[in-house]
Coordinates of C-alpha atoms and ligand atoms in Angstrom, one line a residue:
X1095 CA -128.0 -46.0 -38.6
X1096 CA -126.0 -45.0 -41.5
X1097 CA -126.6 -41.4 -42.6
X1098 CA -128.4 -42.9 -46.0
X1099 CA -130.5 -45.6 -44.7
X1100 CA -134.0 -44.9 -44.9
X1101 CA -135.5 -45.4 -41.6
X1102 CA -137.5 -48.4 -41.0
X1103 CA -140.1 -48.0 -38.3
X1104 CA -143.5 -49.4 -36.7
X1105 CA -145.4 -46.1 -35.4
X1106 CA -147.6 -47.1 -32.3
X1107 CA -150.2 -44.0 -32.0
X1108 CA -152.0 -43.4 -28.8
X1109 CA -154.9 -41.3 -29.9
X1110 CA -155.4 -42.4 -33.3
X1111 CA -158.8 -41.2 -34.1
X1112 CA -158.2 -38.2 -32.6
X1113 CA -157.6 -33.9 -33.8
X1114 CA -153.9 -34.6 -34.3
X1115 CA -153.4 -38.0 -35.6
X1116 CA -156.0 -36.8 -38.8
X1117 CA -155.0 -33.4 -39.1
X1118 CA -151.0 -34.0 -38.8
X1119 CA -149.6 -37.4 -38.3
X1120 CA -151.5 -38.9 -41.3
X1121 CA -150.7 -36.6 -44.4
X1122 CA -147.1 -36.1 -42.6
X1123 CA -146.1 -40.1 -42.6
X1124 CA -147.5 -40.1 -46.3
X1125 CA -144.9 -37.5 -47.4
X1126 CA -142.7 -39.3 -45.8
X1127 CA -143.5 -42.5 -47.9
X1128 CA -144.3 -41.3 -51.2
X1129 CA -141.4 -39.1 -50.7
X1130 CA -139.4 -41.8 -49.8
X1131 CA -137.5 -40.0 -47.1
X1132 CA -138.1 -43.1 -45.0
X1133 CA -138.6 -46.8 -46.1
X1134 CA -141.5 -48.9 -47.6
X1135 CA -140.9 -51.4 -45.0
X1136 CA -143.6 -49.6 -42.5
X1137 CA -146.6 -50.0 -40.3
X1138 CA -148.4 -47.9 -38.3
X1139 CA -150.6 -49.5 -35.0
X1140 CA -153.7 -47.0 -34.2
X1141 CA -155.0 -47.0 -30.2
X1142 CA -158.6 -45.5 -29.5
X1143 CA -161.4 -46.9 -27.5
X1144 CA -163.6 -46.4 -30.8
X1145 CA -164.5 -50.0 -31.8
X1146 CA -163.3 -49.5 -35.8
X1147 CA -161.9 -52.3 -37.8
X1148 CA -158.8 -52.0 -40.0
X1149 CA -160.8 -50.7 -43.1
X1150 CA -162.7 -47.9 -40.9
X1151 CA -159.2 -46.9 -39.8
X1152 CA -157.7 -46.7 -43.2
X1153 CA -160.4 -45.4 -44.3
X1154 CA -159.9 -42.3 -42.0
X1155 CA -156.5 -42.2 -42.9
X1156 CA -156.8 -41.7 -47.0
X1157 CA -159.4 -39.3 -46.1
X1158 CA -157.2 -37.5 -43.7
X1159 CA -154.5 -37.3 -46.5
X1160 CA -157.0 -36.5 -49.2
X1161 CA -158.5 -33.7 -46.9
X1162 CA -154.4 -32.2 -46.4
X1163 CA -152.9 -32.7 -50.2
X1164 CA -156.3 -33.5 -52.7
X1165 CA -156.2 -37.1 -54.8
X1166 CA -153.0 -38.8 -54.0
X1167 CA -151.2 -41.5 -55.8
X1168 CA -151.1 -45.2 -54.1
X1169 CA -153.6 -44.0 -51.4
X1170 CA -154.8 -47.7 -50.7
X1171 CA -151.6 -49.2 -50.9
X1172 CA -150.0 -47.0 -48.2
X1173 CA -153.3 -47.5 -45.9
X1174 CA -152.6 -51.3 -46.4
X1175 CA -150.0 -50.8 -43.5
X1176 CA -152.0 -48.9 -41.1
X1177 CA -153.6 -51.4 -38.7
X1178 CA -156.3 -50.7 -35.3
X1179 CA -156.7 -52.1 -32.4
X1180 CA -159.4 -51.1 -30.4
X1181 CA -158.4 -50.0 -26.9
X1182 CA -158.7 -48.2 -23.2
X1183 CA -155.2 -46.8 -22.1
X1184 CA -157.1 -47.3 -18.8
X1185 CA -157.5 -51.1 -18.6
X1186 CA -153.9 -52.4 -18.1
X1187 CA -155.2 -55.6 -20.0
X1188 CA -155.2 -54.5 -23.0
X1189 CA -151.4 -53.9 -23.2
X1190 CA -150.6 -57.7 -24.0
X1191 CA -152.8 -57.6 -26.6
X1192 CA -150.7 -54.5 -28.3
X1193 CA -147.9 -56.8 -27.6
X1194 CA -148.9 -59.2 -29.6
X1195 CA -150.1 -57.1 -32.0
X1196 CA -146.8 -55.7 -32.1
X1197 CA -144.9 -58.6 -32.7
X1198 CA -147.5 -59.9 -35.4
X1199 CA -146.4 -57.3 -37.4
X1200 CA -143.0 -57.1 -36.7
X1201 CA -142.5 -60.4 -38.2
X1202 CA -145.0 -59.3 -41.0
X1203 CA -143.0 -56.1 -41.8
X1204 CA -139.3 -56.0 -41.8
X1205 CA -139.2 -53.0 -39.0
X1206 CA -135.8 -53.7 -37.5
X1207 CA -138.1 -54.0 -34.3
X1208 CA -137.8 -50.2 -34.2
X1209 CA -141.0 -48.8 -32.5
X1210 CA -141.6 -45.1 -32.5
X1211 CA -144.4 -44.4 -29.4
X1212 CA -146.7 -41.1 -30.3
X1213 CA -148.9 -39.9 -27.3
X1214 CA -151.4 -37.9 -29.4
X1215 CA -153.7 -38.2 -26.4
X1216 CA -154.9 -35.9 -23.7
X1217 CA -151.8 -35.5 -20.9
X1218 CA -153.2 -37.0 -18.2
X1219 CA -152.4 -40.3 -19.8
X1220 CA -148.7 -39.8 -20.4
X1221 CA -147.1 -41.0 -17.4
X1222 CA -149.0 -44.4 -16.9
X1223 CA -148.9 -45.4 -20.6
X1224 CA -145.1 -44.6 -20.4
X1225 CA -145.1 -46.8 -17.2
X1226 CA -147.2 -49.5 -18.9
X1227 CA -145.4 -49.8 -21.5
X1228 CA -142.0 -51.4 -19.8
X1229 CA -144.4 -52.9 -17.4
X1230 CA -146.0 -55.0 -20.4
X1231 CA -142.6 -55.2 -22.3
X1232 CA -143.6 -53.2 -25.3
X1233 CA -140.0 -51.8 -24.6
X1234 CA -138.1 -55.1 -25.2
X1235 CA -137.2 -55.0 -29.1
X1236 CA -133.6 -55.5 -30.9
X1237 CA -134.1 -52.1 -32.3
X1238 CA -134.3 -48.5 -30.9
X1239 CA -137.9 -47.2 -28.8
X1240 CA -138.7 -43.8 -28.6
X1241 CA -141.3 -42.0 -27.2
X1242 CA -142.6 -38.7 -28.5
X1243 CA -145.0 -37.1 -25.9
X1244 CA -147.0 -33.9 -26.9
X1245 CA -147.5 -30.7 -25.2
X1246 CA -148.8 -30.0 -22.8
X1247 CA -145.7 -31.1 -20.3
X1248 CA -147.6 -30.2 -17.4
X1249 CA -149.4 -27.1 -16.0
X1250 CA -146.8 -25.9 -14.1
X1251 CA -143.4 -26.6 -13.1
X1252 CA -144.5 -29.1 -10.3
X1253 CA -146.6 -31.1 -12.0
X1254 CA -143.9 -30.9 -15.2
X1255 CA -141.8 -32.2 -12.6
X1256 CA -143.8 -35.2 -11.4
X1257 CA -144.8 -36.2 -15.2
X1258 CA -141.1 -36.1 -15.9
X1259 CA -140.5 -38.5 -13.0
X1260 CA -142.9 -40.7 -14.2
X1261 CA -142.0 -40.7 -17.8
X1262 CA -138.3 -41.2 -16.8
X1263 CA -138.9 -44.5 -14.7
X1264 CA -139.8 -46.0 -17.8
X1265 CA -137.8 -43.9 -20.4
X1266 CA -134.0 -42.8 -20.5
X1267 CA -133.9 -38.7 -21.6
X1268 CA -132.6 -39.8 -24.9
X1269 CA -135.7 -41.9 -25.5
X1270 CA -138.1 -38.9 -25.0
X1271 CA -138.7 -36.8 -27.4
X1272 CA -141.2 -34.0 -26.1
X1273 CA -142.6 -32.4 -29.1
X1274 CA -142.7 -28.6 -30.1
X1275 CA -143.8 -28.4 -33.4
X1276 CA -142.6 -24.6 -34.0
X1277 CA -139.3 -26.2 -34.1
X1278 CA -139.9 -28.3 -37.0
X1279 CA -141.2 -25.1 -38.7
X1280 CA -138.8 -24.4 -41.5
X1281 CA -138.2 -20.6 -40.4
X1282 CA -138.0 -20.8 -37.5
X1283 CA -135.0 -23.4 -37.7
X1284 CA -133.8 -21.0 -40.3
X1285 CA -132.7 -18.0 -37.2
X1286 CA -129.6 -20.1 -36.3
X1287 CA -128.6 -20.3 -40.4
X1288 CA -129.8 -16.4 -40.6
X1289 CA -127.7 -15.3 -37.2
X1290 CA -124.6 -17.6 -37.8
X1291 CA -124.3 -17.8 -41.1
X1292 CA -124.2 -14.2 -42.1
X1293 CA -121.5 -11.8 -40.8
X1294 CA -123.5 -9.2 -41.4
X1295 CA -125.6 -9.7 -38.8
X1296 CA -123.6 -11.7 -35.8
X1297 CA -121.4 -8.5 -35.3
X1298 CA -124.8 -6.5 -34.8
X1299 CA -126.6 -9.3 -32.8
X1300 CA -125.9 -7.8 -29.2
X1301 CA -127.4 -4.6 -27.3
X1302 CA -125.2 -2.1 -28.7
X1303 CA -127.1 -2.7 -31.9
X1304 CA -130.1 -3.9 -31.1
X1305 CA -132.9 -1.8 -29.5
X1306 CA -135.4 -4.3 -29.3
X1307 CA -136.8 -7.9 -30.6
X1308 CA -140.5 -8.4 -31.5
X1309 CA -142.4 -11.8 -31.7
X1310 CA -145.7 -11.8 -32.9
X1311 CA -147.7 -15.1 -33.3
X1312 CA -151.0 -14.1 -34.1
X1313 CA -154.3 -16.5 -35.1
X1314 CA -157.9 -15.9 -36.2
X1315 CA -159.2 -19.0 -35.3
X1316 CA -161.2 -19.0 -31.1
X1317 CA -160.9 -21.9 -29.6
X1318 CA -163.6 -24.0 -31.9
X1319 CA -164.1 -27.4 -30.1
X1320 CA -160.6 -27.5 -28.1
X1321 CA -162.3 -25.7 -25.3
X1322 CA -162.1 -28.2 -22.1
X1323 CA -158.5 -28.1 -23.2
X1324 CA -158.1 -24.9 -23.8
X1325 CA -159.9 -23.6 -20.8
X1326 CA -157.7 -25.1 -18.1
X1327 CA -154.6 -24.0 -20.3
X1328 CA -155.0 -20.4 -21.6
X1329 CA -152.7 -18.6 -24.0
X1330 CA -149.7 -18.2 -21.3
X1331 CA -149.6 -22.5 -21.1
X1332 CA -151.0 -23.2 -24.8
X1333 CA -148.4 -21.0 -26.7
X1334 CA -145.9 -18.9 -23.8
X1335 CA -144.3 -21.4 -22.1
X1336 CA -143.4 -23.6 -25.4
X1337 CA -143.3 -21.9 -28.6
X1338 CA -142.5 -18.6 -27.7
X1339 CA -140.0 -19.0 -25.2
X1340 CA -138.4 -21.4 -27.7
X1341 CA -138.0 -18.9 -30.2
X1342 CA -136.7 -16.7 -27.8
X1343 CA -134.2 -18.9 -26.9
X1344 CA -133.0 -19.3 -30.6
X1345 CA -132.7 -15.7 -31.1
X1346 CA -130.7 -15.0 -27.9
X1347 CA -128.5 -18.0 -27.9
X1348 CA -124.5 -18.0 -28.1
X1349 CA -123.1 -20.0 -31.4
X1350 CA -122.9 -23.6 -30.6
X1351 CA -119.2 -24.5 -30.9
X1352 CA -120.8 -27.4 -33.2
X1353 CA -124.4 -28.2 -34.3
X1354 CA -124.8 -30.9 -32.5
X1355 CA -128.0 -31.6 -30.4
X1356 CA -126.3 -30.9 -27.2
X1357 CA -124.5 -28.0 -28.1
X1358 CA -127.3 -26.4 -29.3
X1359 CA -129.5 -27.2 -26.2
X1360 CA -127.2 -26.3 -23.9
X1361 CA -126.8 -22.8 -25.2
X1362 CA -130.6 -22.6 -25.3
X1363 CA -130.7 -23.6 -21.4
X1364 CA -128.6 -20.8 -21.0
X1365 CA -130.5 -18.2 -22.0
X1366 CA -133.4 -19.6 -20.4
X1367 CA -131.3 -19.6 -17.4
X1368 CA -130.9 -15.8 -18.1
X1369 CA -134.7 -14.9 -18.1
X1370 CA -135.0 -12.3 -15.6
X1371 CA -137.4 -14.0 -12.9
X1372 CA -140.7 -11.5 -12.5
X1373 CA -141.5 -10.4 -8.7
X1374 CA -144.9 -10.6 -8.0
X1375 CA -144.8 -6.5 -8.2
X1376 CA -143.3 -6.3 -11.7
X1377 CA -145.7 -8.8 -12.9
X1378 CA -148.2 -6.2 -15.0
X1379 CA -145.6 -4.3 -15.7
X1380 CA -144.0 -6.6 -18.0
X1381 CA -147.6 -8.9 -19.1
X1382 CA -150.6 -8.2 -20.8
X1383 CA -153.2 -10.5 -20.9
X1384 CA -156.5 -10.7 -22.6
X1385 CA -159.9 -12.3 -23.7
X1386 CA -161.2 -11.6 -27.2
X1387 CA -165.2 -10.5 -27.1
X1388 CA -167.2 -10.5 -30.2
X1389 CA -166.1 -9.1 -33.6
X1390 CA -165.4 -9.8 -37.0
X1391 CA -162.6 -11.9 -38.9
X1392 CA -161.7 -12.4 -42.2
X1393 CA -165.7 -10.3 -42.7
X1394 CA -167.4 -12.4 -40.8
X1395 CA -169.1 -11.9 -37.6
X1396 CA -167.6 -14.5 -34.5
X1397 CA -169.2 -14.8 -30.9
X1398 CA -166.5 -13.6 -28.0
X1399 CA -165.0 -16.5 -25.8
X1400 CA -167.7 -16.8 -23.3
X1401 CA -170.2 -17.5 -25.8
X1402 CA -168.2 -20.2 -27.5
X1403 CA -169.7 -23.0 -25.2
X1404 CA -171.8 -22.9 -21.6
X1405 CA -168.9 -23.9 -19.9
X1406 CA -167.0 -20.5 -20.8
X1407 CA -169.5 -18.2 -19.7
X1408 CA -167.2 -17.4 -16.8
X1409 CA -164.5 -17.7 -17.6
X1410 CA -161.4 -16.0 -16.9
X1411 CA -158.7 -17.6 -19.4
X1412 CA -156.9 -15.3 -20.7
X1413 CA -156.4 -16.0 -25.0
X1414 CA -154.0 -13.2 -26.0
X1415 CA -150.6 -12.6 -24.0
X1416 CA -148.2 -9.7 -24.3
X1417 CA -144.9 -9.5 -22.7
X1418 CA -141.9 -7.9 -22.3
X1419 CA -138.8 -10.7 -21.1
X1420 CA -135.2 -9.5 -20.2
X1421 CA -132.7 -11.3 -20.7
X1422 CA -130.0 -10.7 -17.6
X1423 CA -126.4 -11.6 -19.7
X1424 CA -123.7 -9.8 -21.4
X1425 CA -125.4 -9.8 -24.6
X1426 CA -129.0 -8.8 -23.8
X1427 CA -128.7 -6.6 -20.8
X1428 CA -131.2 -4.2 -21.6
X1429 CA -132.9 -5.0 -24.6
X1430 CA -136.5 -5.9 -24.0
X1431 CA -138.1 -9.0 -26.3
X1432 CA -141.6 -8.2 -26.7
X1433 CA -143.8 -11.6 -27.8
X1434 CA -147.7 -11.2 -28.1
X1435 CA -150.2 -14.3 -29.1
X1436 CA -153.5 -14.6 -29.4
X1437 CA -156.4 -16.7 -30.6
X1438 CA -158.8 -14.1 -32.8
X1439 CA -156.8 -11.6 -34.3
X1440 CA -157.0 -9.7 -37.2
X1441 CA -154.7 -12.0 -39.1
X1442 CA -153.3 -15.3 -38.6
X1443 CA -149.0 -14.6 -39.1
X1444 CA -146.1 -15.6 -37.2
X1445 CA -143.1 -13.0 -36.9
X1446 CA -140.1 -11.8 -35.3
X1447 CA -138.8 -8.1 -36.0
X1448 CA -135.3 -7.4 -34.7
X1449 CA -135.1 -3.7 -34.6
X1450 CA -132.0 -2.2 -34.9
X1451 CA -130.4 1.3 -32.9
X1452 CA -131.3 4.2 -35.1
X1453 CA -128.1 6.5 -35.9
X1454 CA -127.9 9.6 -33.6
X1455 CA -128.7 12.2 -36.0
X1456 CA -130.5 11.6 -39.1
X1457 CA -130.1 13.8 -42.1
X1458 CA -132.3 12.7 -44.5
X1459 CA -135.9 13.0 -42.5
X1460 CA -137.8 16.1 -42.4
X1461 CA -138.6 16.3 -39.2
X1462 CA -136.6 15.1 -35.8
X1463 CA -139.8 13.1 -35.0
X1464 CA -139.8 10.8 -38.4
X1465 CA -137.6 7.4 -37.3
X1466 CA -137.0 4.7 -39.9
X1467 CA -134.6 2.2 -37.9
X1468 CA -133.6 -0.4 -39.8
X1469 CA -135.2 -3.5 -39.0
X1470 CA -135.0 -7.3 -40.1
X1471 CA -138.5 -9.3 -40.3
X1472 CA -138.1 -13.0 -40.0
X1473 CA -141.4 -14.9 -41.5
X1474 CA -142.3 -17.9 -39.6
X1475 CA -145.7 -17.6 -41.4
X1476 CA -147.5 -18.1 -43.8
X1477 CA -145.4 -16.4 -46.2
X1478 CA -142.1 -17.7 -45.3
X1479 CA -139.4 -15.3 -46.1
X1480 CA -137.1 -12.6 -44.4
X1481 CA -136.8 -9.2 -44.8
X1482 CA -134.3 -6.0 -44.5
X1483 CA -135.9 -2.6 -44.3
X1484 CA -133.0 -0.3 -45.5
X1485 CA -133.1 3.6 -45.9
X1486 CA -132.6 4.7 -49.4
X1487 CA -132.5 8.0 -51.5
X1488 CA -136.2 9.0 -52.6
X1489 CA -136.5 10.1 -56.6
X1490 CA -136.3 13.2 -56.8
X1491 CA -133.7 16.1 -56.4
X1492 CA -133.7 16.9 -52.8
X1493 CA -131.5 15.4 -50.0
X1494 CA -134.1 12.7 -48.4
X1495 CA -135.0 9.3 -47.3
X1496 CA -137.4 6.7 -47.3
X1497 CA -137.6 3.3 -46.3
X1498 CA -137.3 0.4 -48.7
X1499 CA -137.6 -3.5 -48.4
X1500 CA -135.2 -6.4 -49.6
X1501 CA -137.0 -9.8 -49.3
X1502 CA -136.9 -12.9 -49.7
X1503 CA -139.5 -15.2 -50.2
X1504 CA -139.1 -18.8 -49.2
X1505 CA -142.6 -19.8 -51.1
X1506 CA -141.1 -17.9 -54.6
X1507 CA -137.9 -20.4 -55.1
X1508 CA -139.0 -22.8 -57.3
X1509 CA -138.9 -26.4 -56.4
X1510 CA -138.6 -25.8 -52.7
X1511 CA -141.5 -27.9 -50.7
X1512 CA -141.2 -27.3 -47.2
X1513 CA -141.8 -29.9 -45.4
X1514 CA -144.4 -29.6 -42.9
X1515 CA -143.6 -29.0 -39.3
X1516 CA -144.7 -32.5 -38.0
X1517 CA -143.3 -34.5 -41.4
X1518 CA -140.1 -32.9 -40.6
X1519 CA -140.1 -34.0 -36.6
X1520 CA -141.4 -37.0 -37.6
X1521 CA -138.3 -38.0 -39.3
X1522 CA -135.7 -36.4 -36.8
X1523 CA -137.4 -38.8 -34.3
X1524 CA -136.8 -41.8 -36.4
X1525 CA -132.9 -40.9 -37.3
X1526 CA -132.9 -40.5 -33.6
X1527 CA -132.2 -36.6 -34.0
X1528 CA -133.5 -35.2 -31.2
X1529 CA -132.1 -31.3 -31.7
X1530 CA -135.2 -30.0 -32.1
X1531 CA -137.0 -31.7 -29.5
X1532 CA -137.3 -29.8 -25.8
X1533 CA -134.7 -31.3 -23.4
X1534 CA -136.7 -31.4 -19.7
X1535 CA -134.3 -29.1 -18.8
X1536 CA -135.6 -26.4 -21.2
X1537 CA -139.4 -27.5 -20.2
X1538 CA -138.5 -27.0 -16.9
X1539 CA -136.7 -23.6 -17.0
X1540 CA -139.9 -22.5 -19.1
X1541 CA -142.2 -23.4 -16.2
X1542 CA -140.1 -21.5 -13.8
X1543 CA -140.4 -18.5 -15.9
X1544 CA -143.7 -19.1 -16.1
X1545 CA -145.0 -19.8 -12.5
X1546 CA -144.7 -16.5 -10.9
X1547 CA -147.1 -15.0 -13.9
X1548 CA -149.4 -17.6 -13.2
X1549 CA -149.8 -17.1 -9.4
X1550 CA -151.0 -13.6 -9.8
X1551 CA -152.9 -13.9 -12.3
X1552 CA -154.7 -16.5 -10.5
X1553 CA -155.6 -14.6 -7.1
X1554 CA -157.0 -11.8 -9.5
X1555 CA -160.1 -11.2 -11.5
X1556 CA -159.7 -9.6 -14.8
X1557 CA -161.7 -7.1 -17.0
X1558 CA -162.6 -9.5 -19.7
X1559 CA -163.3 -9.9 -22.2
X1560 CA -161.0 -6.9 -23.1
X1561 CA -160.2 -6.8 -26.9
X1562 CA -162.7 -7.2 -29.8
X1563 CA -162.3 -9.8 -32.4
X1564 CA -160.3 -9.1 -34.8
X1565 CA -158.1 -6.6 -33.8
X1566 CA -154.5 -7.1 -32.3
X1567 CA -155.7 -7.4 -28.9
X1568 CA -156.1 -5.3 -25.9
X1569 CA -154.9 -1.7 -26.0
X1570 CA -152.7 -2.5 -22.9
X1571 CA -150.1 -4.5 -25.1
X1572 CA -149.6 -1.3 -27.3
X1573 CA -148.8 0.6 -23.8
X1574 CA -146.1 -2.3 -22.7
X1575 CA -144.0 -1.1 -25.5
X1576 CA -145.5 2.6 -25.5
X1577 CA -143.8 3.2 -22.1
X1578 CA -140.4 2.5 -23.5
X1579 CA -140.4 4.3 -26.5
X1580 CA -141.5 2.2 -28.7
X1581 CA -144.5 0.6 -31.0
X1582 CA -145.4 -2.9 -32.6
X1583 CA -144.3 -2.8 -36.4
X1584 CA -146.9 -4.5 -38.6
X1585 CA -144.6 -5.1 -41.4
Ligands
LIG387 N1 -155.1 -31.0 -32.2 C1 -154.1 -30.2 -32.3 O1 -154.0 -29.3 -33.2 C2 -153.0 -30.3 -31.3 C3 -153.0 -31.2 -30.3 N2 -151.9 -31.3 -29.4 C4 -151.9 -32.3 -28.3 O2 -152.1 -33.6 -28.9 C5 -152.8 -34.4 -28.0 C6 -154.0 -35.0 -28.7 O3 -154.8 -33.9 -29.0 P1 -156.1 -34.0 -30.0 O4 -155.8 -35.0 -31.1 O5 -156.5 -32.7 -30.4 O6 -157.2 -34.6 -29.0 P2 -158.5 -35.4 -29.4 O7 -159.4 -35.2 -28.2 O8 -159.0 -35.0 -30.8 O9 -158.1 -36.9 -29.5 C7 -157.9 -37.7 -28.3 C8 -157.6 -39.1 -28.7 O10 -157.5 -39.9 -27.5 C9 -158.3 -41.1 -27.6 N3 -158.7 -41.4 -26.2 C10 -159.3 -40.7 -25.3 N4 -159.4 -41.4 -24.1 C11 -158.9 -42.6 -24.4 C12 -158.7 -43.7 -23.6 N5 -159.1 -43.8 -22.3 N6 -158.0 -44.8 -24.1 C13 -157.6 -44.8 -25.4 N7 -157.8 -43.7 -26.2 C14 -158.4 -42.6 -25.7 C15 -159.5 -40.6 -28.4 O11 -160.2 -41.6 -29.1 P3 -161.4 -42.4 -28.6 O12 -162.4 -41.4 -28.2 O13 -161.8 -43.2 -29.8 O14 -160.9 -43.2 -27.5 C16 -158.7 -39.8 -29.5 O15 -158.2 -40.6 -30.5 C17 -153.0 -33.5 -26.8 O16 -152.0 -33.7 -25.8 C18 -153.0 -32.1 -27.3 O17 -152.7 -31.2 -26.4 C19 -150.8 -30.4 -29.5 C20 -150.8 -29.5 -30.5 C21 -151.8 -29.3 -31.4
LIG388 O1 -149.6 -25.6 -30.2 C1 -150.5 -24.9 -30.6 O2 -150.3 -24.3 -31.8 C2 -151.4 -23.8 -32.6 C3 -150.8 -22.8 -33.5 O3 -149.9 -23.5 -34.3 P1 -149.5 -22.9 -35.8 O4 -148.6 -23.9 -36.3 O5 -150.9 -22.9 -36.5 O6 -149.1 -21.5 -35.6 C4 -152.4 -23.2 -31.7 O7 -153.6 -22.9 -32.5 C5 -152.8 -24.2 -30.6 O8 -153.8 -23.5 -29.8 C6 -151.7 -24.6 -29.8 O9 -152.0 -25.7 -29.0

């Protein structure tokens, strides 16, 4: 596709009555239309077993864009494309008739025959709707098919593996486009324009100048009605092995000779490759896990996890993670990256602090205890922004220092609307840019990571629940970095 055609496209959805598709595939494919980022000449098929007709479908669809951005202009007319069909993914029937349905519109619609597949349904499904789709030859189209598959990929690295095998009998890897919507967040693809485009920092982006790298990806929200997902998946699965590993992986990673999608991925697999596998032994020294009890958020009074539905009172998931990765290469030997997540927090914020060596001496402090490194705060969210924290001169006459902040604030330059995570993958998929999409070799070097945490924690019972709403989880994550000298900064 030339670089300034729109993209034409006919959007299948799996799952379209479901969390996702109203929440974040709806309002994101209107941006993308009003906005005109892609072409008028779209459809979108919905797939549920919910026997709706066309206008109950778009319907739901102007309210979902009503519910994410207020009134919006030429609401009706955009619905006008959206079109349902009720069905089981189940019955193997019903394919043909999403064939046909297919093709109706295609020659309704001029789409190129491009079809973008979107599995916003629960895992288990992904491998035979792949598999049925070539079968029924939903595949077979003189333009491009992609599939984008949501997390999760997998519980664990064997049944990641036999997904993947599944998916990949019907797809080729360049077809797949496994979703992680961090990576469509706008800060978070800003660390590779912060680290390589700024000599200030590259020089220092190492361990002789860095003591230590936070992430922090806090929320308030429990699990509200997510919890048969949730349950079997717990923080470690639902955030760890995706989004935090990802941004892990952007922070450590070499400069790309080029910015192309695999240049950039195969420095990432390198630093995965570099995670320094945990031994069952070292396991709680380096992970922190917790449950949130009851407590209050944003002044109001929430039930602990247990309580949240009869099916929790149990259980042993853990919803808050803290660990400490090392990273065994040239560059990072030695520096620890802290991450923590966790569902009920005190605030809901996504941040990375890079902390930088302090000088050997300071002058300007009054006392040998007082240490004001200088650190740089990346805002993923919800003010997106960075910031320095500088020593400077205090007023006054005598010889001493105190920290001060230069910031930038994404939100505060005018005319800048940042796309929404999902809008934003949305449209890589249809250019066929799939940089920011998780290769299965990432997924699968994630899991490996992962495994060995898991096993233990299995075979063991833990003290749950073990931090209170609305704090920033169990003291035991303020002790992981405690025992190396150093604290979480809530900057
Ligand atoms: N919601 C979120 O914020 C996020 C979700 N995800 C992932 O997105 C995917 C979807 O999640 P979510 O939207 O929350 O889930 P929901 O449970 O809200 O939706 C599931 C959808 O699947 C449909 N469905 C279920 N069984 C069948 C079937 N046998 N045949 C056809 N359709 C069926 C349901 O419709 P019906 O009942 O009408 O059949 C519904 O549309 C999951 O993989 C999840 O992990 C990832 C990140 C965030
Ligand atoms: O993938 C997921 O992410 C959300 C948090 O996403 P954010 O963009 O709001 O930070 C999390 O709530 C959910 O449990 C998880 O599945």
């Amino acid at each position: 596709m030339n670089a300034q055609e729109k993209p034409k496209v006919l959007i299948i959805i799996f799952g379209a009555t479901g969390d996702l598709a109203k929440r974040k595939l709806y309002p994101s494919i209107y941006r993308l239309v009003r906005n005109e980022t892609i072409s008028q000449d779209f459809a979108v098929v919905g797939l549920a077993r919910r026997n709706w007709s066309d206008d109950v479908y778009r319907q739901n669809v102007m309210e979902s864009v009503e519910q994410a951005f207020g009134d919006c202009e030429e609401l009706e007319s955009f619905a006008s494309h959206f079109h349902y069909q009720s069905f089981d993914v189940t019955d193997e029937g019903n394919y043909l008739q999403v064939k046909e349905l297919v093709e109706k519109l295609e020659s309704e619609y001029d789409t190129n025959g491009n079809r973008l597949f979107y599995l916003a349904m629960a895992p288990e499904f992904f491998g035979s709707i792949a598999n049925n789709l070539k079968e029924y030859g939903l595949k077979e189209t003189a333009g491009w098919t992609r599939l984008i598959i949501e997390k999760p990929f997998g519980h664990d690295l064997k049944t990641a593996k036999e997904l993947n095998s599944q998916i990949r009998e019907a797809f080729d890897e360049e077809q797949i486009y496994r979703i992680d919507h961090y990576l469509g967040k706008q800060m978070v693809q800003n660390i590779e324009v912060i680290r390589f485009a700024n000599g200030i920092f590259e020089h220092l982006w190492n361990n002789r100048f860095i003591s230590n790298i936070q992430i922090t990806s806090s929320e308030t929200l429990g699990v509200e009605d997510r919890s048969r997902y949730y349950d079997d998946s717990g923080a470690i699965r639902d955030m760890v092995q995706n989004h935090m590993l990802q941004m892990v992986a952007l922070l450590a990673m070499e400069p790309p000779i080029k910015l192309t999608t695999d240049e950039i991925r195969s420095e990432k697999i390198k630093v995965l490759r570099a995670l320094r596998q945990l031994e069952p032994d070292h396991v709680h020294e380096h992970f922190v896990r917790g449950q949130y009890g009851s407590g209050v958020v944003n002044d109001e009074e929430v039930i602990g996890y247990r309580k949240e539905s009869e099916d929790l009172v149990f259980s042993n998931t853990e919803t808050f993670v803290a660990g400490k990765i090392l990273i065994d290469n040239y560059r990072w030997a030695g520096v620890p990256f802290y991450i923590r997540t966790g569902k009920r927090m005190s605030e809901k914020r996504t941040k990375i602090v890079i902390e930088f060596k302090d000088i050997p001496m300071n002058l300007y402090f009054k006392s040998d205890r007082e240490h004001h490194p200088n650190l740089l705060v990346i805002n993923i969210q919800p003010d997106e922004g960075i910031a320095l924290y500088l020593n400077a001169k205090k007023a006054g006459a005598e010889a001493l220092a105190e920290p001060i902040e230069l910031s930038y604030k994404q939100g505060a330059m005018p005319a800048i609307n940042t796309p929404e995570a999902y809008e934003k993958l949305l449209y890589d998929s249809m250019i066929g840019d799939a940089t920011n999409f998780t290769h299965w070799d990432e997924v699968a070097l994630s899991w490996k990571y992962i495994d060995p945490i898991l096993q233990v924690w299995q075979n063991e019972q833990p003290n749950f629940p073990n931090y209170e709403s609305g704090s920033m989880g169990p003291k035991k994550s303020d002790k992981l970095l405690g025992q190396d000298g150093f604290h979480w900064w809530e900057v």
